[in-house]
Amino acid sequence: MKKGRAVFALVLILSLLASTQTLSIALSSTATQAEKVKLLSELSIFIGSNGDYRLNDKLSRSEAAALAVRMMGKELNVLLNSESYSNTPYPDVDPSHWYAAYVGFCTKEGILSGDTSGLYKPNEFITEKAFLKIILGVLGYEINKDYTWVDLFKKAFEVGLVTELSYIVKEDDNLDFKRGDAVNVMYNALTLEAIDTKMQLFHKLIDSGLLTKEKAIQLGLMQEETEENTEVNKDELPTEIDELLVFDETNLSFVFNEDIKSIEKIKMYETHNKKNLLKFNIGQIEENYILMTTDRQTPGMEYTIELQNIEDTEENIIENLYATFFGTASEKVESDFFRIQKIEPINERSVKLYFTHPVNLNAENSIYYTIKKDGYPFMYGEKDQLLARTINSEKYCVMLTLKSGTFTKGTRYSVEISGDMTSAYGVDMNDGYGDEMLFVAVDGQSQSFKLMDIAPYDNETLRLTFNKEVNMFLAQQIYNFYLTDQKNQPIPIKKVTVETQGDENGKVLYISMGETIKKDDKYYLTINNLNDATKQEYITEITYSFIAEYETTDRLSMIRITPIDVQTIDVYFSDMLDMETAVRSDYYNVTLRNGNASVYPQIVLYDRDIHPYKVTLFFNRGDLTERREYELRVSYELQDYLGTPAGETLKSRFNASPKQKENPSIEAVTPISSDAVLLSFTRELAFSQTNLSPENYTVEYNINGVNYRKAPLSVIYINSRTLVLKFDKLEYDIPYTLKFATLVDYSGDSFKVTGQGTNYVEFKLKEK
């Protein structure tokens, strides 16, 4: 991530285009919807039935066309020439229907267009974005000339069709667009300038003879020009900041109550320390608003914007204006770099930090963390005031806990993390710059760690539910538990499994027993030693009793087989598998239909991080024949993740793929810092010396006409589909070509570069 590019403007002159004073005025921004409907009805634009305007009904695409015609004052022309307008280029617009002429006229004017299939779909409901496009067309704006589909919402705000600042960054369309919403847009459009006439839109109604100037004055669209009016306008509207909106940690905007001609100086600083300036750039300027980009704001810090000598278009000058805001941060960050993704408050002492990369033991060093309140330090990790613990069941998460004191409910805090902290990918936090995110504290006392429920899952398995996530290492040690029957006879424990799926992730244990328990009998379980995920609270030598009440559970089954190529098949099961039995190649055998000879896979891959229910079987060349039908048999001893065996041989048929085994290649290169890239591959790779050798990879690039090559410093094997290459340094915005010499797939087959394959991928490190 690059820093230091923003330039602080010590003196800034904003020369804005002053509006020419006319007889027309802006309509009231505080008008009620009933008042807006009444005005549009008076102008014969918005028509109801017996006083019912159906404001809560959705607007159809055919109705939108009719409204556009009426806004332009062209309805009489369209009705008189309906024959010529009713034949449209859209096969789904029947020329005999009432709306055909409206659609045809708007299409000829370039206001309407069909979808990608050439249809108009007149009876479907229109979305907000599509309606705004139509009204922009009524005003004379052309898509792909004056704006694009992507920035349509922003253009609608700039023009004045919508007034909420959120439209500057709005992306999602409103599919529930109502007739009442259309009223608001059309009301705003009436007094906006049409490009072709350079007059406000309602003048087209006057030009068409549908509206007189006297009626326009009566309706509030115009006023009579007098010296008294002019003087009142100048004297009674001192410049003010109407609204300041902070979009995210680096973007904000403020809107004035009138058009501005110039501003002599803008300053931005911490409210309680004016010497700490916040650097900024001016992103966009319009008549009455400014969009700004700042350096990253400190979450929770109060900032002041100071404007000096602001001159409006009437040449009135205000010496100073001030506005304050609090630094914020995105609620959820999406980034390829190592960043804080989101913060989830848990109680008055703890929060969960989620990251964009997986984390490991490095993230438990509390020295990396500082919690701030109102922008200033509240608790320091380096002073041993914080406890950081990774959550084994959530690879992207750290639990951060106050060792003393509590958070105040509703108060804004932020977590700041040093750039020295590294992810499991081996890269620094935010490329070494560190990161910070805001959160609002919740209440709730931190409950002590305890067992909430104990019940048989089936006749061979117990299910323990805790109120907090457990320490996975201690939980899986069978000697930390002791089980007896009502006669105090011990029952052997084979395995303990921590739940890693769903809402109870990390809070549920399954104890697999060496013998079955009898229904309705009483049993006793002693927990010898177990702590929570933070390793701060313990359950030690406590005995619990339970009655063996259980139902029959489904056994492990084979769901489907997907042939990948003639040497590879994917097998999907109904549940997660035991890590040890899942990869035993002798547990799987394939026979021809109606045949006896069996072949076994060369090697088996099972990786829960790739897919928790999938096993991949790799066969030798010639073991399977293209398109032949086979039966796969899986041993009854294959166990699910709780240690329960299938109990019977699992069988399923499949046809071998006609595809030959393909060479592995790089599917994608993702820069994850300025010194590392993450590689995704099309096939599974072996954990081999060749694949992990830095000499196997090179990047090539050109600077000022000179070609360079470099090898990575190290290679990290993340899983069979993912590697990380660490370099000394990668430059921003320089095209790189990454090449490899040889790849070894999971079955051990080696693929060297040939003229037939592609062994390179191009990438570029872009600023985040």
PDB file of N, CA and C in Angstrom, residues 44-45 121 142 164 651 763:
ATOM      1  N   SER A  44     -50.562  17.804 -15.248  1.00  0.00           N
ATOM      2  CA  SER A  44     -51.015  16.652 -16.052  1.00  0.00           C
ATOM      3  C   SER A  44     -49.881  15.693 -16.374  1.00  0.00           C
ATOM      4  N   ILE A  45     -48.929  15.594 -15.453  1.00  0.00           N
ATOM      5  CA  ILE A  45     -47.814  14.647 -15.628  1.00  0.00           C
ATOM      6  C   ILE A  45     -48.105  13.345 -14.902  1.00  0.00           C
ATOM      7  N   LYS A 121     -39.903  -5.174 -22.647  1.00  0.00           N
ATOM      8  CA  LYS A 121     -40.577  -5.724 -21.464  1.00  0.00           C
ATOM      9  C   LYS A 121     -41.449  -4.663 -20.783  1.00  0.00           C
ATOM     10  N   GLU A 142     -26.922  12.064 -22.309  1.00  0.00           N
ATOM     11  CA  GLU A 142     -26.785  10.832 -23.080  1.00  0.00           C
ATOM     12  C   GLU A 142     -25.854   9.862 -22.365  1.00  0.00           C
ATOM     13  N   GLU A 164     -29.813  12.855  -1.813  1.00  0.00           N
ATOM     14  CA  GLU A 164     -29.080  12.212  -0.717  1.00  0.00           C
ATOM     15  C   GLU A 164     -27.631  11.988  -1.134  1.00  0.00           C
ATOM     16  N   LYS A 651     -20.810 -48.309  -2.030  1.00  0.00           N
ATOM     17  CA  LYS A 651     -20.629 -48.614  -3.448  1.00  0.00           C
ATOM     18  C   LYS A 651     -21.324 -47.568  -4.314  1.00  0.00           C
ATOM     19  N   PHE A 763       1.158 -10.315 -14.167  1.00  0.00           N
ATOM     20  CA  PHE A 763       0.445  -9.653 -13.079  1.00  0.00           C
ATOM     21  C   PHE A 763       1.057  -8.284 -12.836  1.00  0.00           C
TER      22      PHE A 763
END
